[in-house]
Short mmCIF file of C-alpha atoms and ligand atoms in Angstrom, two decimals:
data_model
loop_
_atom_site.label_atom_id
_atom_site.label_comp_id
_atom_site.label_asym_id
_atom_site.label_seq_id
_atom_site.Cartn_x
_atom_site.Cartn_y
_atom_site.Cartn_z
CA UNK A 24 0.00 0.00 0.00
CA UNK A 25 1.10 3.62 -0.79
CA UNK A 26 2.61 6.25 1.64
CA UNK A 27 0.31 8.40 0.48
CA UNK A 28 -2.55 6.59 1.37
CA UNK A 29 -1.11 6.48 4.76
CA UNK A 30 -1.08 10.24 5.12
CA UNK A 31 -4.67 10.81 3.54
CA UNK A 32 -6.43 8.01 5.61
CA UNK A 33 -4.34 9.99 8.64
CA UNK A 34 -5.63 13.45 7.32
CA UNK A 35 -9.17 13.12 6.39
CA UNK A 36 -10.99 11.72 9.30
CA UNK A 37 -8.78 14.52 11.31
CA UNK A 38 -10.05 17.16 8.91
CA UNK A 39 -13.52 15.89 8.95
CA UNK A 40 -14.05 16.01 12.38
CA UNK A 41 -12.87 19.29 12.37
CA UNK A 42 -15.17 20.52 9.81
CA UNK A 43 -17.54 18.53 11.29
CA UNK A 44 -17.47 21.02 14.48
CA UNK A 45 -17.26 17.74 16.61
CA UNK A 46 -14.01 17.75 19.33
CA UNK A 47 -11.13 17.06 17.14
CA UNK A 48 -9.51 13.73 18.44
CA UNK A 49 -10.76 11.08 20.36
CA UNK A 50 -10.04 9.72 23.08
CA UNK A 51 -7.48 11.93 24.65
CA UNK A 52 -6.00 12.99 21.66
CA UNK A 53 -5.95 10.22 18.84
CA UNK A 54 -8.67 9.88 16.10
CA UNK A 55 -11.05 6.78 17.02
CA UNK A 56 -10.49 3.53 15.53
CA UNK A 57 -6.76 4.13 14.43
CA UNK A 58 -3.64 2.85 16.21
CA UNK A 59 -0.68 5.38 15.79
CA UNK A 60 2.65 4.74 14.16
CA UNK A 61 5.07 7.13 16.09
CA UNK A 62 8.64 7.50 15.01
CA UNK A 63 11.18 7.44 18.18
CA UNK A 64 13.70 9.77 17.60
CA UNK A 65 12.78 9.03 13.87
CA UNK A 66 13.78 6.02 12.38
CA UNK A 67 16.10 5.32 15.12
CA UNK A 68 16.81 1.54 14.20
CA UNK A 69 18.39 2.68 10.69
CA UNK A 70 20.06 6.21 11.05
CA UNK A 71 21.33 8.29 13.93
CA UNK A 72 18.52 9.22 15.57
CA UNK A 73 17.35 13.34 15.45
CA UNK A 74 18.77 13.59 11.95
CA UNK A 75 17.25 14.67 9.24
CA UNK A 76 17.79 11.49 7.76
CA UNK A 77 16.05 9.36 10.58
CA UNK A 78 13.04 11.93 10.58
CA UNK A 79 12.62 11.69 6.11
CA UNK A 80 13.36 7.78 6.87
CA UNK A 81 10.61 7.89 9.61
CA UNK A 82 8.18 9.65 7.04
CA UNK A 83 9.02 7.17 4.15
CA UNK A 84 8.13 4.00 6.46
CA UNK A 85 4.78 5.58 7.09
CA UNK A 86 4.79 6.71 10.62
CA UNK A 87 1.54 9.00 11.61
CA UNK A 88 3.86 11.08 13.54
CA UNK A 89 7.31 12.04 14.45
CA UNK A 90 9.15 12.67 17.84
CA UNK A 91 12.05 15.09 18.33
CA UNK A 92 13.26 14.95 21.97
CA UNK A 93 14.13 18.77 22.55
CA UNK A 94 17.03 20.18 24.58
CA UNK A 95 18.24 24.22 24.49
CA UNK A 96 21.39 25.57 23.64
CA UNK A 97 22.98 28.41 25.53
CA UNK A 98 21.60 31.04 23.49
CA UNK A 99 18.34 29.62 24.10
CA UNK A 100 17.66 27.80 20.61
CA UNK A 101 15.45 24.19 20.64
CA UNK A 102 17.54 21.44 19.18
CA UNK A 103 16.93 17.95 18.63
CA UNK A 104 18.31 15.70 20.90
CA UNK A 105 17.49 13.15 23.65
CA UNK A 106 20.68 13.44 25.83
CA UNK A 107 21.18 16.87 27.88
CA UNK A 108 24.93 16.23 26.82
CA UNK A 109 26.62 15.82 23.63
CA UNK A 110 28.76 13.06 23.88
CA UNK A 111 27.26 10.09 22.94
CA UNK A 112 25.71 11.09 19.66
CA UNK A 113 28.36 14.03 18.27
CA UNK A 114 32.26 14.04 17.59
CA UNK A 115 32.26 17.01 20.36
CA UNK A 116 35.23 15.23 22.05
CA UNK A 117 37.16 15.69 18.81
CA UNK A 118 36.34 19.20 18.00
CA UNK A 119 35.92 20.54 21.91
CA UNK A 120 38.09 18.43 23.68
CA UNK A 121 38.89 21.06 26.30
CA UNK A 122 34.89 21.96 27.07
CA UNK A 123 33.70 18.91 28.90
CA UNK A 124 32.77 18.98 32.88
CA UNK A 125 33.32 16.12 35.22
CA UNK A 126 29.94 15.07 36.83
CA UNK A 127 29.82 11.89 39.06
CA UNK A 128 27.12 9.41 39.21
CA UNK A 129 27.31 7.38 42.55
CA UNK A 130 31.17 5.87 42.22
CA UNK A 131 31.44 7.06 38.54
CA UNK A 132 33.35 10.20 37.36
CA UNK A 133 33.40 10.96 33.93
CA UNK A 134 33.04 13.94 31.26
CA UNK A 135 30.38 15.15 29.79
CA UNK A 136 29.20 18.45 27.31
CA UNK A 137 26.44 19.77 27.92
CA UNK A 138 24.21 21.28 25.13
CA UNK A 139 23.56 24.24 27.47
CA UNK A 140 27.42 25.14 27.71
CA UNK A 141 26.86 25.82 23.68
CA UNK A 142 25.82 27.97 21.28
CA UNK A 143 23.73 27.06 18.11
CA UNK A 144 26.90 28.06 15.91
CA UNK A 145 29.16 25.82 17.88
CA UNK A 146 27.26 23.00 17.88
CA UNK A 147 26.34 23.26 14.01
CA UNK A 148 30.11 22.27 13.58
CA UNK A 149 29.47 18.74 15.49
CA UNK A 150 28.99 15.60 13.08
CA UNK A 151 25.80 14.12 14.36
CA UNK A 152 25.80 10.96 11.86
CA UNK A 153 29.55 8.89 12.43
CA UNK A 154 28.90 7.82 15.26
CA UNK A 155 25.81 5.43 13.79
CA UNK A 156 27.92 4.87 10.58
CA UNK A 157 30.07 5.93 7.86
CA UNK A 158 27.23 6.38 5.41
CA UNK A 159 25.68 9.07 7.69
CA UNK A 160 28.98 11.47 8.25
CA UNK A 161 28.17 14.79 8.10
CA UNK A 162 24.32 14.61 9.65
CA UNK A 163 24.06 17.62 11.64
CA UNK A 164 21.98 18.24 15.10
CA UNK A 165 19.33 20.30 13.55
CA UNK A 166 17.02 22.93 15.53
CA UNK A 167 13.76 22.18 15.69
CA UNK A 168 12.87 24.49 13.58
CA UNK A 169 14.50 22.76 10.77
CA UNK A 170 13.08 19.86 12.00
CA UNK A 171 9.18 21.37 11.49
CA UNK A 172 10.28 22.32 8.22
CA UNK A 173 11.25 18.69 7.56
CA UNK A 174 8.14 17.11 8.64
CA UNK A 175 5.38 19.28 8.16
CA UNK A 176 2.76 18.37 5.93
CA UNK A 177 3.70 14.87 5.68
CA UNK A 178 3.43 13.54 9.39
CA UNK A 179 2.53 14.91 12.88
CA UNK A 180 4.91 15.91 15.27
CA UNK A 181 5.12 14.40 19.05
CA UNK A 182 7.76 16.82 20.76
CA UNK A 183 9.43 16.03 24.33
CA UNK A 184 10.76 18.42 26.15
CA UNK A 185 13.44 17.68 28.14
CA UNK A 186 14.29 18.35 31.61
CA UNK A 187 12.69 21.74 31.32
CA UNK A 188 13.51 22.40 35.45
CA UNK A 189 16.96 22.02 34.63
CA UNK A 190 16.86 24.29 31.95
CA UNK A 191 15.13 26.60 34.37
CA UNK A 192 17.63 26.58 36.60
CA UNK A 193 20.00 27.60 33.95
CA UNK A 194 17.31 30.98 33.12
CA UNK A 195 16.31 28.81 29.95
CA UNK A 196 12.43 28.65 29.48
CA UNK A 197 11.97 25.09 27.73
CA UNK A 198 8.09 25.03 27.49
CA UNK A 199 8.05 29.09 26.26
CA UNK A 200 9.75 28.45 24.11
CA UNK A 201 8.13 25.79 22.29
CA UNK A 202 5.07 27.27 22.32
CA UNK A 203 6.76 30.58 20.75
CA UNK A 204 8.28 28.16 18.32
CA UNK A 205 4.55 26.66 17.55
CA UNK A 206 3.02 29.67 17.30
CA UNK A 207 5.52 30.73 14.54
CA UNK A 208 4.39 28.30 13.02
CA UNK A 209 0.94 28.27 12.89
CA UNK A 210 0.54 24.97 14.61
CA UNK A 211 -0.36 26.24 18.12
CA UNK A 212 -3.95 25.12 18.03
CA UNK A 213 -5.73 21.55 17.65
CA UNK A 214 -6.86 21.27 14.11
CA UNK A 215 -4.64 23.99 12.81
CA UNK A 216 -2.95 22.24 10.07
CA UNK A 217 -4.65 18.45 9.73
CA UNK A 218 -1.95 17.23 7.95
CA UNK A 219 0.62 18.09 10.72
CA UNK A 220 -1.21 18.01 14.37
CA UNK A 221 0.98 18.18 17.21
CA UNK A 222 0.98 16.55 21.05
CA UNK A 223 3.23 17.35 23.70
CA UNK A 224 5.03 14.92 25.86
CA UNK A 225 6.90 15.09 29.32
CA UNK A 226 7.88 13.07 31.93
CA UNK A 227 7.31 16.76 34.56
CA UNK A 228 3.60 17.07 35.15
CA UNK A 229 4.48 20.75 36.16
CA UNK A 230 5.75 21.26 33.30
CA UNK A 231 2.67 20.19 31.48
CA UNK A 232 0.60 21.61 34.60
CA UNK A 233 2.65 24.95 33.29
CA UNK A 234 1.84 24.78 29.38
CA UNK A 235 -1.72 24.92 30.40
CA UNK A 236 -1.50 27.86 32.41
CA UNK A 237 0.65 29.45 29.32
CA UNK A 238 -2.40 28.75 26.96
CA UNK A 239 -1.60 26.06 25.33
CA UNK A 240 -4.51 24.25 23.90
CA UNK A 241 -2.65 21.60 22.25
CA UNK A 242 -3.30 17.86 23.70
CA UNK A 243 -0.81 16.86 26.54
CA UNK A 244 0.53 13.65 27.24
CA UNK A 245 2.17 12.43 30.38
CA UNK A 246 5.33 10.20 30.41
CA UNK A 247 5.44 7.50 33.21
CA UNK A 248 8.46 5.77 33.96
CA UNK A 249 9.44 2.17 35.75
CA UNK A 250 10.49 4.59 38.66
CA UNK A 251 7.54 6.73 38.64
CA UNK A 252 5.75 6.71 42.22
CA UNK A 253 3.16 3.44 41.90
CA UNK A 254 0.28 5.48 42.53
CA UNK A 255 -0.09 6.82 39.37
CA UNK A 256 -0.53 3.42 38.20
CA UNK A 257 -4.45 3.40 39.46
CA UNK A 258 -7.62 4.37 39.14
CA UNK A 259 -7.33 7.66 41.00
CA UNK A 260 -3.98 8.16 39.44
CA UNK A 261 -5.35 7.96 36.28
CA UNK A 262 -8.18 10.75 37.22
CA UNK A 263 -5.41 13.19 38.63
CA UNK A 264 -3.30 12.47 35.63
CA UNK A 265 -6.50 14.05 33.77
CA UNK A 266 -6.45 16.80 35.39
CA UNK A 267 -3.49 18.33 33.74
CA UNK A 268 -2.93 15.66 30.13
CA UNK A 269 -4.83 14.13 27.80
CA UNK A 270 -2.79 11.03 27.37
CA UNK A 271 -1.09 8.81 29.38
CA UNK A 272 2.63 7.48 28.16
CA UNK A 273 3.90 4.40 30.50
CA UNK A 274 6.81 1.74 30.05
CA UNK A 275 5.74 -1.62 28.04
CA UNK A 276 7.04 -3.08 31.16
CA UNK A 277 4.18 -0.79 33.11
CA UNK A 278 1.60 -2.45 30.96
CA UNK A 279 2.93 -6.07 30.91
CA UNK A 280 2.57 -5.85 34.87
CA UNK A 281 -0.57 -4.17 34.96
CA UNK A 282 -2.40 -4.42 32.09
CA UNK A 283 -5.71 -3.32 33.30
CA UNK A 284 -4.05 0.12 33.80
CA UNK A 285 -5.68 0.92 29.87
CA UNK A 286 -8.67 0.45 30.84
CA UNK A 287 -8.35 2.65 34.04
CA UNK A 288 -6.70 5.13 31.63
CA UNK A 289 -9.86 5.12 28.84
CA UNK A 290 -12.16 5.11 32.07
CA UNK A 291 -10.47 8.63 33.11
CA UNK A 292 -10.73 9.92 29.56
CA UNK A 293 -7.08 9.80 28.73
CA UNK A 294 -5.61 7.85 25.59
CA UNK A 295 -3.16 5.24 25.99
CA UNK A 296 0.50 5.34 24.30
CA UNK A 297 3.53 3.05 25.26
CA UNK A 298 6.76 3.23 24.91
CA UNK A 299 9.63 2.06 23.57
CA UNK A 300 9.52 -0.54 20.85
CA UNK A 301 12.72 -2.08 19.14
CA UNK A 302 13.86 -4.08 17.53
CA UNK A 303 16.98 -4.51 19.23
CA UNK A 304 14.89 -5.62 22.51
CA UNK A 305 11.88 -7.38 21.76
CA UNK A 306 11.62 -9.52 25.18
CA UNK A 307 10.13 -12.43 24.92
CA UNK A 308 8.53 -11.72 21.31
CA UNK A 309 9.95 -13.34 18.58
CA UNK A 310 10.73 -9.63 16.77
CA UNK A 311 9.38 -6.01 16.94
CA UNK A 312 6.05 -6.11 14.62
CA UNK A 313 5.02 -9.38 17.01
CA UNK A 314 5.53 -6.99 20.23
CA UNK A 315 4.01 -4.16 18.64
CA UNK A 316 0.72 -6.51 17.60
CA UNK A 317 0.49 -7.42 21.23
CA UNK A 318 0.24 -4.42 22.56
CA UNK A 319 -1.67 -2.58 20.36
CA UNK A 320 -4.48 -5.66 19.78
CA UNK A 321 -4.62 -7.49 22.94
CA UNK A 322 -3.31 -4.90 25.51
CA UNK A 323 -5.76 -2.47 23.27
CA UNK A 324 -3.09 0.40 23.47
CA UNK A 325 -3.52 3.55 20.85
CA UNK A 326 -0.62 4.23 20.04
CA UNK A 327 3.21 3.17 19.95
CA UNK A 328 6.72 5.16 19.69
CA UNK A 329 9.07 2.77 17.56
CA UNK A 330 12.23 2.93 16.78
CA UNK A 331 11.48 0.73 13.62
CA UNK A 332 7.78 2.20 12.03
CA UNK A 333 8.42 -0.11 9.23
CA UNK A 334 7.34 -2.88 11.19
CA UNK A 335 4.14 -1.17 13.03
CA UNK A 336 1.23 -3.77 12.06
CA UNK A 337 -1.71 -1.54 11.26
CA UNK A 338 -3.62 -4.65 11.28
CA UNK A 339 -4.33 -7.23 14.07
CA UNK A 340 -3.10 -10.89 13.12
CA UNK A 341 -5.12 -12.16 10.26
CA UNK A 342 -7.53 -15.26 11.60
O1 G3P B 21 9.01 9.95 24.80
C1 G3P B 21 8.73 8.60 24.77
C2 G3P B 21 10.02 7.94 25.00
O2 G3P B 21 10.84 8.48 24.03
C3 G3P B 21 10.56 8.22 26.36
O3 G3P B 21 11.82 7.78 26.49
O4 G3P B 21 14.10 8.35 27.02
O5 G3P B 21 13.49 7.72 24.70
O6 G3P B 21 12.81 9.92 25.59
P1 G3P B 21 13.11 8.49 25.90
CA1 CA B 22 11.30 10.86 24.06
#
């Protein structure tokens, strides 16, 4: 089946609803009846993830949407990455090796570079591709921004923001300034451009408790961790997680132990989306698309963020 069927069965039934005057997505956030492809750092499994190459991959394979993880240089600029440091995705050893800090974890000292101690400019000259493989040298971190401009009109975007307390701390507004960014845009409102709606994610509910109070109308979803307090994983968790998202984002493993958590969720009104599938760690599945099947079929999740959306099944198992 075409990509482009993909991204017109995705845009109409948003766009009709809209037209229709009825609330735009259902439940929570997701149109009713469809499971959702979502792209995990792009096509994460096949290029470096947060490149432009993993987001056009992600877009080719047919995902619904795709998620940049955002972090904020120090002149206050949203970039595209999941770690708060360079290091492990960027040659910034080679080309700063006098910038990193020593930070210890428990026992462990080692150095790190944090996206925060640099500027747009300086971290434009980092090669964000090597590091996955040869074939990708020269990928650069892009801003989100160029990341929007990448995307739009051919899949949703799902950002993260990341650690936006720290960034606080540093006198760097993280949620502000995705909002500003959206704005810009023109996608600061459900419904504004059907072809490229846009959810928010974080694992801070006062950060998403604060992108209310800033105005932002755009569906919320809350990330839940293995270490997350257990009482969020209940009934009345559920509730108070409705009182500031529209969506609820646990660990596979939260759902393998408690699977009747979805229905708690869909009881409180919020839509259900798990994370992380890949297919580098598929448990006790015999590959990725199996895993994913499970979930979304039997476990009766909405949604999935995959590091492989080639392999999303958009169909239970045939009989
Ligand atoms: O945002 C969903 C999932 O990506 C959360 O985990 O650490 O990959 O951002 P992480
Ligand atoms: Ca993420």
């Amino acid at each position: 089946m075409s990509l482009s069927f993909f991204r017109t069965a995705l845009a109409l039934p948003l766009a009709t609803i809209a037209l229709a005057g009825l609330p735009l997505l259902t439940p929570g956030q997701y149109p009713r009846g469809r499971k959702i492809n979502i792209a995990h750092r792009g096509a994460s499994a096949y290029a470096p993830e947060h490149t432009l190459a993993a987001y056009r991959l992600a877009i080719e394979q047919g995902a619904d949407y795709v998620e940049p993880d955002l972090q904020m240089t120090k002149d206050g600029v949203l970039v595209c990455l999941h770690d708060a440091t360079l290091e492990r995705t960027t040659n910034v050893r080679t080309v700063y090796p006098d910038r990193g800090r020593m930070e210890t974890i428990g026992r462990e000292a080692r150095s790190v570079w944090p996206v925060a101690d640099f500027t747009l400019e300086e971290i434009k000259r980092l090669d964000a591709g090597s590091w996955f493989g040869p074939q990708f040298a020269g990928e650069r971190v892009l801003t989100f921004q160029e990341m929007i401009d990448a995307v739009r009109g051919q899949a949703g975007i799902y950002p993260e923001i990341k650690h936006p307390a720290r960034y606080a701390a540093l006198g760097l507004d993280l949620p502000r300034a995705l909002l500003d960014s959206l704005k810009k845009n023109g996608l600061d409102r459900p419904g504004a451009d059907p072809r490229t709606p846009v959810i928010i994610q974080s694992f801070e509910a006062d950060s998403l408790r604060r992108l209310r109070r800033l105005g932002c109308r755009l569906p919320l979803v809350f990330l839940v961790d293995d270490e997350a307090p257990g009482d969020w994983i209940s009934p009345a968790g559920m509730r108070r997680i409705r009182r500031f998202a529209d969506g609820v984002s646990p660990s596979k493993r939260i759902v393998a132990q408690t699977p009747e958590m979805v229905r708690w969720a869909r009881a409180a009104g919020l839509s259900v989306t798990l994370y992380t599938f890949k297919s580098s760690a598929t448990g006790d599945f015999p590959d990725v698309e199996a895993e994913m099947r499970h979930f979304l079929y039997e476990r009766d999740v909405d949604a999935v963020f995959t590091n492989n959306p080639d392999r999303f099944p958009r169909q239970p198992r045939p009989e």
